[in-house]
Amino acid sequence: MGCKILYLWVFTCLLLFTSSTGLVRIGLKKRPLDLQSINAARMARKAGNLDIGTKGVARVGNSDEAIEPLKNYMDAQYYGVIGIGTPPQNFTVIFDTGSSNLWVPSSKCYLSLACYFHAKYKSTRSSTYTKIGTSCEINYGSGSISGYFSEDSVEIGDFVVKNQVFIEATKEGSLTFLLAKFDGILGLGFQEISVGNATPELSDLLSLHRYNMVSQDLVSDEVFSFWLSGDPEAKEGGEIVFGGVDKKHFVGKHTYVPVTKKGYWQFDMGDVLIANQSTGICAKGCAAIVDSGTSLLAGPTAAITEINHAIGAEGVVSTECKQVISQYGDLIWELLISGVKPGKVCSQIGLCNASSGIIKQVVQKENVSGSSVKDELLCTACEMLVIWVRNQIKQSGTKERVIDYVNQLCDSLPSPMGESVINCDLISSMPNITFTIGEKLFTLTPKQYILQVGAGLQTICISGFMAFDLPRGFLETYS
């Protein structure tokens, strides 16, 4: 079985490590999902003309605490305000545990339309600016930016972090950044995933609290925590605290799990249950990361499709999936029953080459021929079917029932962007979804994992589970 990784975005409270008395607080604002594009996708699907495309893939208390409200945009994206320079130039940023660099648009960004719709940093207006000039580029799942390194003071709440290196973005290559409510991103990952693998004193944005904040006596502990409000109408969308946790935002005790390897905030998780029944998705363990920059709970297409099928979510009907189960379903069954390893089945029937791994990320391929894309889609569909059939065999299902069930799963494959929609009237009848973390069960109710966007007749309900396949080798490289 291939190694899996799940991206976990915590809906109500993300806490990393322990509390502290010296706290820096920043309020969060919240940004919603794009209702217009979701409506368009839904109508296209009903019309039968939506094809598989390319995936984009919150002041409290005493004087040593600084607070700035986080904005909450429709329970989907949270962002806050920081200042760069002297006097400070304000920028809204996503606090992203899935990356490790701080960047904002530069006044020298001339050719990207996104820069004209957001605040831009002007080095000539800051008395504390220091030129570095080294060029760089960052690729995200939803787009890329490029620019160069600079150094200046960064204001977080009422505190000022001196000599902080950041990126002035001179090019933003994605529609995502054009439409975004935020100007830039403040990465909170480790040095290992920072651009150029620079030393902590340079581009590792964990230095913002682990190095600079601590060394400058702004906070006493190398700790940060999130509180995220689930109410899109609330005045404050949430809060990020550097130096500890805010006890007023939780009851009971936290569950702590070790970071398995520095890079992302990665940890080990166990089985995923639907209505208290094992899915087998992570029965032998999975690597997962806490990614505050991801709006939904994301995981491999095969796993997410099974969850979305159980809750009644709909996506794009995959003709490739139907084609493979129709032509090769019986053979896949026989090979698995005979003991062929799941990772070898698709290569033996000729749909994947011998070097293919379980669930490759093929939808981001560029500059390849149509036949190559078709082959890749058939290979990916086969690999998903193998996982589904194998899980059903473990539950002692008959061949006829298993093939019928897998056919239904094909209908639940997500949209090209990974999201799936659901009938809002069905929320009360949906099952609970449970994740095993630190040998403890964490259960999400339908009201917690379904996002309701819009109001009245325009309301759309979106599954909180999004398909996102990682390239083979990703886990070995960054975990």
Short mmCIF file of C-alpha atoms in Angstrom, two decimals, residues 32 91 101 120 178 265 326 342 367 399 444 474:
data_model
loop_
_atom_site.label_atom_id
_atom_site.label_comp_id
_atom_site.label_asym_id
_atom_site.label_seq_id
_atom_site.Cartn_x
_atom_site.Cartn_y
_atom_site.Cartn_z
CA PRO A 32 -15.85 32.92 2.19
CA PHE A 91 -1.25 44.39 4.82
CA ASN A 101 7.80 32.60 3.90
CA LYS A 120 1.81 47.29 -2.14
CA LEU A 178 -6.44 38.62 -7.95
CA TRP A 265 3.34 20.57 11.05
CA SER A 326 -16.81 -1.81 -16.53
CA PRO A 342 -2.61 -3.47 -4.57
CA ASN A 367 2.42 20.46 -21.90
CA LYS A 399 -18.12 -9.38 -5.88
CA LEU A 444 -17.31 15.97 13.38
CA PHE A 474 6.16 14.38 -1.76
#
